[in-house]
CSV table of C-alpha atoms and ligand atoms in Angstrom, one decimal:
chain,number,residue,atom,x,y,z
A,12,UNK,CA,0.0,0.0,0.0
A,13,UNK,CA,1.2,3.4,-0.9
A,14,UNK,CA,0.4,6.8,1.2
A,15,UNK,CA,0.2,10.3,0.4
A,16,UNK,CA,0.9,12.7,3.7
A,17,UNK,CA,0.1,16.1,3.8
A,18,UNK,CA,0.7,18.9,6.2
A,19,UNK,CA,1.8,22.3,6.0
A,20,UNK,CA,5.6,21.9,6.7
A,21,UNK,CA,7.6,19.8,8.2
A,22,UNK,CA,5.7,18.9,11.3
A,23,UNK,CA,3.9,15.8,9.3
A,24,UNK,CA,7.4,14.2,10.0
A,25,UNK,CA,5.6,13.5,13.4
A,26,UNK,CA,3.3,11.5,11.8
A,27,UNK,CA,5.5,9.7,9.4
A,28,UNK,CA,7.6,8.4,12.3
A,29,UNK,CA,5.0,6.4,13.7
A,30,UNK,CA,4.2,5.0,10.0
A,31,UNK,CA,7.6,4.3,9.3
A,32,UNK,CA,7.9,2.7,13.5
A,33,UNK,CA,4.8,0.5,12.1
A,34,UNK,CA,5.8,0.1,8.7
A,35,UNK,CA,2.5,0.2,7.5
A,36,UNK,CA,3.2,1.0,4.1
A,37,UNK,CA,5.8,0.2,0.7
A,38,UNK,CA,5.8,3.8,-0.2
A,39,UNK,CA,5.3,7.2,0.9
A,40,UNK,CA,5.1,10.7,-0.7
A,41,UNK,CA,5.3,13.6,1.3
A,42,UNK,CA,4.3,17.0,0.7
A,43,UNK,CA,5.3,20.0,3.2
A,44,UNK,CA,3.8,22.7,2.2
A,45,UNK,CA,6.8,24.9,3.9
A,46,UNK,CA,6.5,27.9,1.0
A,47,UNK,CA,3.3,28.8,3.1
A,48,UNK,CA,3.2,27.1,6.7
A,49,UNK,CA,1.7,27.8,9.1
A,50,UNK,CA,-1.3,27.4,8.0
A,51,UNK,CA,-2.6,27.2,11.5
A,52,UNK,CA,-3.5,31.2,11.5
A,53,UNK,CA,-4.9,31.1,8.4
A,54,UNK,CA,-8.8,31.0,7.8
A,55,UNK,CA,-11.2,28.5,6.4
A,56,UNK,CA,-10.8,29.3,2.8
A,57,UNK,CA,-7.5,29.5,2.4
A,58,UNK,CA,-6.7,26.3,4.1
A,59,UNK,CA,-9.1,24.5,1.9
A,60,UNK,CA,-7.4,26.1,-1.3
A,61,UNK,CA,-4.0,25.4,-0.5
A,62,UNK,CA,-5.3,21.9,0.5
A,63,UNK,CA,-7.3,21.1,-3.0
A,64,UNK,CA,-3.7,22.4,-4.9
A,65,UNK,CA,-1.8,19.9,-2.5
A,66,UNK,CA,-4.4,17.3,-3.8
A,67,UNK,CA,-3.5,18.3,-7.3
A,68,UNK,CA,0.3,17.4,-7.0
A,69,UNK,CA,-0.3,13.9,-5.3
A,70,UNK,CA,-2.5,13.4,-8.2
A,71,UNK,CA,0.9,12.8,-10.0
A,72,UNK,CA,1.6,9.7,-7.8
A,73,UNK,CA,0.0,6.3,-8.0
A,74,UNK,CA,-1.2,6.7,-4.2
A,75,UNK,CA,-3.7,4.6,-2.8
A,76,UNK,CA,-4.7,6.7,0.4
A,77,UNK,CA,-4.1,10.7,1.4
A,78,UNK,CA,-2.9,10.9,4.9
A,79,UNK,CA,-3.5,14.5,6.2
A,80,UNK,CA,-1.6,14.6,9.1
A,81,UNK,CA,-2.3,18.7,9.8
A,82,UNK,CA,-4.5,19.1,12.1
A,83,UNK,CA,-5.8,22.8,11.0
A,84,UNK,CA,-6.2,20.4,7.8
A,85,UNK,CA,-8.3,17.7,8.9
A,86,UNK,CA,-10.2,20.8,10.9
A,87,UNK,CA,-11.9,22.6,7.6
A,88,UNK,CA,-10.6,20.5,4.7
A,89,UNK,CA,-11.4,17.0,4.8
A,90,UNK,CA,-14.7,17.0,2.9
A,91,UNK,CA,-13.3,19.4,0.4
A,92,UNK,CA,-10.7,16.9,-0.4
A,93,UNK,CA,-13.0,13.9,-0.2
A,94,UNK,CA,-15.4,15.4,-2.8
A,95,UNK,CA,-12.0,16.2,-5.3
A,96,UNK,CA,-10.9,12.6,-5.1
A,97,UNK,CA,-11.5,9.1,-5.2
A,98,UNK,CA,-8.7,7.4,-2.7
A,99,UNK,CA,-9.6,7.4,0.9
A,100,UNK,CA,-8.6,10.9,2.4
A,101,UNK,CA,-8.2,10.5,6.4
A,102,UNK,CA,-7.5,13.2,9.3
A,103,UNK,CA,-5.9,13.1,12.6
A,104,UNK,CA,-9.1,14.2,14.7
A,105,UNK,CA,-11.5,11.3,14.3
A,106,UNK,CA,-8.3,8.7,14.8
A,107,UNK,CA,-7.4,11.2,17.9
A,108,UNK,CA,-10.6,11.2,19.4
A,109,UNK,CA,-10.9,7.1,19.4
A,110,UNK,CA,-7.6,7.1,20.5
A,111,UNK,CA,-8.7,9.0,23.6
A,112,UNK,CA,-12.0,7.1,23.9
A,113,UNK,CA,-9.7,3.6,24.4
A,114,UNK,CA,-7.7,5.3,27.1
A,115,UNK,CA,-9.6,7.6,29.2
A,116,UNK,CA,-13.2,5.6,30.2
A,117,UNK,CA,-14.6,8.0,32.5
A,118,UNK,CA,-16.5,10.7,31.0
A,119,UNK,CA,-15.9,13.2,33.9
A,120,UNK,CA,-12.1,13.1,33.2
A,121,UNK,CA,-10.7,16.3,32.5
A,122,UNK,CA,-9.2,16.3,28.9
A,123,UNK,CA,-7.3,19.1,27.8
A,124,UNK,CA,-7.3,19.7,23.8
A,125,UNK,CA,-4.1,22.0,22.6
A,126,UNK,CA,-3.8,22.5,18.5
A,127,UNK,CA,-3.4,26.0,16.5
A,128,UNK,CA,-5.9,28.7,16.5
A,129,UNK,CA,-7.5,27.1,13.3
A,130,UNK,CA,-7.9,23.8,14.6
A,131,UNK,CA,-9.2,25.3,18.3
A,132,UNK,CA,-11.5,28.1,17.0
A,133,UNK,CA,-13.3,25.0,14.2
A,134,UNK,CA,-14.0,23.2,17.4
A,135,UNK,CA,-13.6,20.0,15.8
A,136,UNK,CA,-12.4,17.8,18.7
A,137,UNK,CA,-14.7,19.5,21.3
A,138,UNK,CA,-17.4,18.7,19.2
A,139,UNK,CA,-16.6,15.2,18.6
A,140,UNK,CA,-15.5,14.3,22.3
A,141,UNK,CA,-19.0,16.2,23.3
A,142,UNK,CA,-20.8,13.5,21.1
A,143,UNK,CA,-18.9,10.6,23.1
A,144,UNK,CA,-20.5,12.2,26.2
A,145,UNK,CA,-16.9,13.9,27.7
A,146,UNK,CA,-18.2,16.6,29.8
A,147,UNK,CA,-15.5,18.5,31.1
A,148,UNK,CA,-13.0,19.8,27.7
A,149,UNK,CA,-10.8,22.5,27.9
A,150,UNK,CA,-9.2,23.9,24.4
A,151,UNK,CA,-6.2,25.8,24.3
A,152,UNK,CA,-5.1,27.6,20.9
A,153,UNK,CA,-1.2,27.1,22.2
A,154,UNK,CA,0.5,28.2,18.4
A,155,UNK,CA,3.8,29.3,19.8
A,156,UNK,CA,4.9,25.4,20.4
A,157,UNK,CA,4.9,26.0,16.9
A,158,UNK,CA,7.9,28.1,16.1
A,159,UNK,CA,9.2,26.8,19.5
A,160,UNK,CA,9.5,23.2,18.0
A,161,UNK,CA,10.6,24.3,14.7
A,162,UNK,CA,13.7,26.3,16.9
A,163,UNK,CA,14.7,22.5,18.0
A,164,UNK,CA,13.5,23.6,21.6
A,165,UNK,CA,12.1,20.7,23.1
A,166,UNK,CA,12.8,21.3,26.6
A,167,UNK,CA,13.9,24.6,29.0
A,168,UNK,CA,13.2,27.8,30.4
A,169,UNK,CA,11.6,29.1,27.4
A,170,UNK,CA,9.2,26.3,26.8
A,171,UNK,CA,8.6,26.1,30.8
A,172,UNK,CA,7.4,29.5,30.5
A,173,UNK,CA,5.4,29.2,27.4
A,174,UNK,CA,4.0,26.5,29.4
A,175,UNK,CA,3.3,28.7,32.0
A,176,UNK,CA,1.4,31.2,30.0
A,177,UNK,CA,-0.9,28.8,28.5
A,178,UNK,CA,-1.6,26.5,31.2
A,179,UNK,CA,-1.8,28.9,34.0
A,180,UNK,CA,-5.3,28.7,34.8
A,181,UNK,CA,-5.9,25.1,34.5
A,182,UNK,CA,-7.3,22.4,36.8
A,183,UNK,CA,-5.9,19.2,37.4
A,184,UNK,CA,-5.3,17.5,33.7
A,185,UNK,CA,-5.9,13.9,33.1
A,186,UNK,CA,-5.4,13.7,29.5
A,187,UNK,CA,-4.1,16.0,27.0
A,188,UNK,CA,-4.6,16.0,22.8
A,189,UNK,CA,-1.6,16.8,21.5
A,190,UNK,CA,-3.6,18.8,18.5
A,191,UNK,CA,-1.1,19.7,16.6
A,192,UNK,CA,1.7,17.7,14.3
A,193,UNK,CA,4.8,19.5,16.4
A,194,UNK,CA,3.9,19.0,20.0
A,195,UNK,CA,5.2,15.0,20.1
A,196,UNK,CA,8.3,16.5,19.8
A,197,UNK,CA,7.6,17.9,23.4
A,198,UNK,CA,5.3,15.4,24.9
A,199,UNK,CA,7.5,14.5,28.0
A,200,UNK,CA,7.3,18.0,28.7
A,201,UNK,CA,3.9,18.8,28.5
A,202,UNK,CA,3.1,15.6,29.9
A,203,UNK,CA,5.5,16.5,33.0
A,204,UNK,CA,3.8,19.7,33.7
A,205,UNK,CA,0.3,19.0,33.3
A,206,UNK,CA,0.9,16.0,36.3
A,207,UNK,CA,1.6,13.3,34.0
A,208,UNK,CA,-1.1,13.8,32.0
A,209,UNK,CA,-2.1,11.6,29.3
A,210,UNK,CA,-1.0,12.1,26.3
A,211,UNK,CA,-2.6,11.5,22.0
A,212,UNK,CA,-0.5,11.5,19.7
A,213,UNK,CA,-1.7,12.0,16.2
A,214,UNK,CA,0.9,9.6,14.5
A,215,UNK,CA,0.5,6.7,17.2
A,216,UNK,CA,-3.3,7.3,16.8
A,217,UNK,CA,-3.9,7.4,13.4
A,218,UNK,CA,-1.8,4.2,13.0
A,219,UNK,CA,-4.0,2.3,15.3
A,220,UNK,CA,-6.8,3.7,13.1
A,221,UNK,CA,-5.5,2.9,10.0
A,222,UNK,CA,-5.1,-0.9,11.6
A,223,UNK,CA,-8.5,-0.9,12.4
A,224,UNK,CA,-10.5,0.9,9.7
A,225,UNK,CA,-8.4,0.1,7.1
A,226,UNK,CA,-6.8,-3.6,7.4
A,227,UNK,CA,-3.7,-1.6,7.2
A,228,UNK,CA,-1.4,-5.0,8.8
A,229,UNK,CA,1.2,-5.8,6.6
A,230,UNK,CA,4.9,-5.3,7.8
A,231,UNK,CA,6.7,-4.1,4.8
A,232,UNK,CA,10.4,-4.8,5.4
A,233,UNK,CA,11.0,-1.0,3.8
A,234,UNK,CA,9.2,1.8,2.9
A,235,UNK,CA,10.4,3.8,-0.1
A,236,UNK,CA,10.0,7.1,1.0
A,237,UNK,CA,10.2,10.6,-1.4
A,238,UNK,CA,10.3,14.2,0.4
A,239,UNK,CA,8.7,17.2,-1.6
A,240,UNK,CA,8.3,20.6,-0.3
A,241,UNK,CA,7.5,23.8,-1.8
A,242,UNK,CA,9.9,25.7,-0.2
A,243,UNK,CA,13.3,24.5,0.6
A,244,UNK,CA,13.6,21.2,-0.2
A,245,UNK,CA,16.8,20.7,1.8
A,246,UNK,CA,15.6,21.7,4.7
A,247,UNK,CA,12.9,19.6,5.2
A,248,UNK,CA,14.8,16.6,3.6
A,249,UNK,CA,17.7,17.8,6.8
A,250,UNK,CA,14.7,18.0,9.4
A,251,UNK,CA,13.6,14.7,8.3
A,252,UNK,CA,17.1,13.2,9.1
A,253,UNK,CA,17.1,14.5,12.6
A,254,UNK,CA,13.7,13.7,13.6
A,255,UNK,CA,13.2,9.9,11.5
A,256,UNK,CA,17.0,9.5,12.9
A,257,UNK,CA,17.3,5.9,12.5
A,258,UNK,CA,14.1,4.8,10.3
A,259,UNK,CA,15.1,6.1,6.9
B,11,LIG,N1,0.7,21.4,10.9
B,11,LIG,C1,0.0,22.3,11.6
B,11,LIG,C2,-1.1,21.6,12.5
B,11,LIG,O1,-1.0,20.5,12.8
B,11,LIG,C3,0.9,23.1,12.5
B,11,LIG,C4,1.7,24.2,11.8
B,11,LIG,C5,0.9,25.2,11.1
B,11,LIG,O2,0.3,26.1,11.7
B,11,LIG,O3,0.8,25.1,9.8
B,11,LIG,O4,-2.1,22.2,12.8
């Protein structure tokens, strides 16, 4: 099987680790759209544009399912993309959501969502953990992990106050969705200060989603993997040697 990922830069490489950990498929193609990240204070329309023109370029790959591993993606774009193609086109907030739902059973837990402005103001994940009966949600626009993460700060005084600023207010945490394809890259931290918190992951979630929804079970012994940016080429193919260290 052969997968498309999308995101807006080079934070999808959060997601690809977990395919690549899984080795879930022979080939992937992925597209950063890094002439134009982030797209995560951007508004509706443009998201969906930029999204359909991504969809144009896979169309230039024999893929058999898109992968949109942004969450400010899978927040306004998903049926845009599903109605402008015919392979399977999945997000990171249903798989998220279920990946909650199998490890948080009580529905007085205190979950904590944390994802760009975009993905927090569409209300996506609130709306969906609503419908599963979660009563107590808290969302958190938190973009500054953004650039943080992309500085190669994963840990420190300036992420502990970041932390700080965001999180002040906040009641005891049980579980936290990491909304966003950059904050695995600070997990343990967040994790740490929220209590030990639980933590989703969109990668490690959306590869117990693809098992489940979508037979995806084979082991392939490697996956042929091809980096494409629109910006910068190099420096998402360096990124992607610091951050897969190990799997490619
Ligand atoms: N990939 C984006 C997301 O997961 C974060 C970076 C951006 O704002 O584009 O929402």
């Amino acid at each position: 099987m052969r997968a498309a990922v999308f995101d807006s830069g080079v934070g999808g490489l959060t997601v690809v680790k977990s395919l690549l950990e899984n080795k879930l498929f022979e080939e992937i193609i992925y597209f950063g759209d890094t002439a134009r990240v982030p797209y995560g204070v951007k508004d509706k329309n443009t998201i969906v544009r930029y999204s359909l023109e991504a969809l144009e370029f896979f169309k230039n790959f024999d893929v058999d399912i898109l992968i949109v591993a942004c969450n400010s993606v899978s927040a306004y774009a998903l049926e845009e993309l599903r109605a402008n193609t015919t392979i399977p086109v999945i997000g990171v907030i249903d798989s998220g959501v279920k990946a909650l739902e199998n490890k948080i059973s009580s529905k007085d837990s205190n979950i904590l969502v944390i994802g760009t402005n975009a993905t927090i103001s569409s209300n996506r994940y609130a709306l969906a953990l609503n419908n599963l009966a979660y009563k107590n949600i808290t969302s958190i626009a938190t973009g500054l992990f953004v650039p943080i993460v992309e500085e190669g700060i994963y840990s420190g005084e300036i992420l502990n106050s970041t932390m700080k600023h965001y999180f002040k207010n906040l009641q005891t945490i049980d579980a936290v969705i990491l909304g966003c394809t950059h904050f695995p890259l600070i997990e343990n931290e967040i994790s740490k200060y929220l209590n030990d918190a639980v933590t989703i992951h969109s990668g490690d979630a959306i590869v117990d989603f693809l098992k489940l929804e979508y037979n995806c079970i084979n082991k392939f012994e490697e996956t042929n993997i091809k980096f494409f940016a629109s910006e910068n080429p190099d420096n998402l193919k360096n990124v992607a040697k610091i951050w897969l260290k190990g799997l490619l």
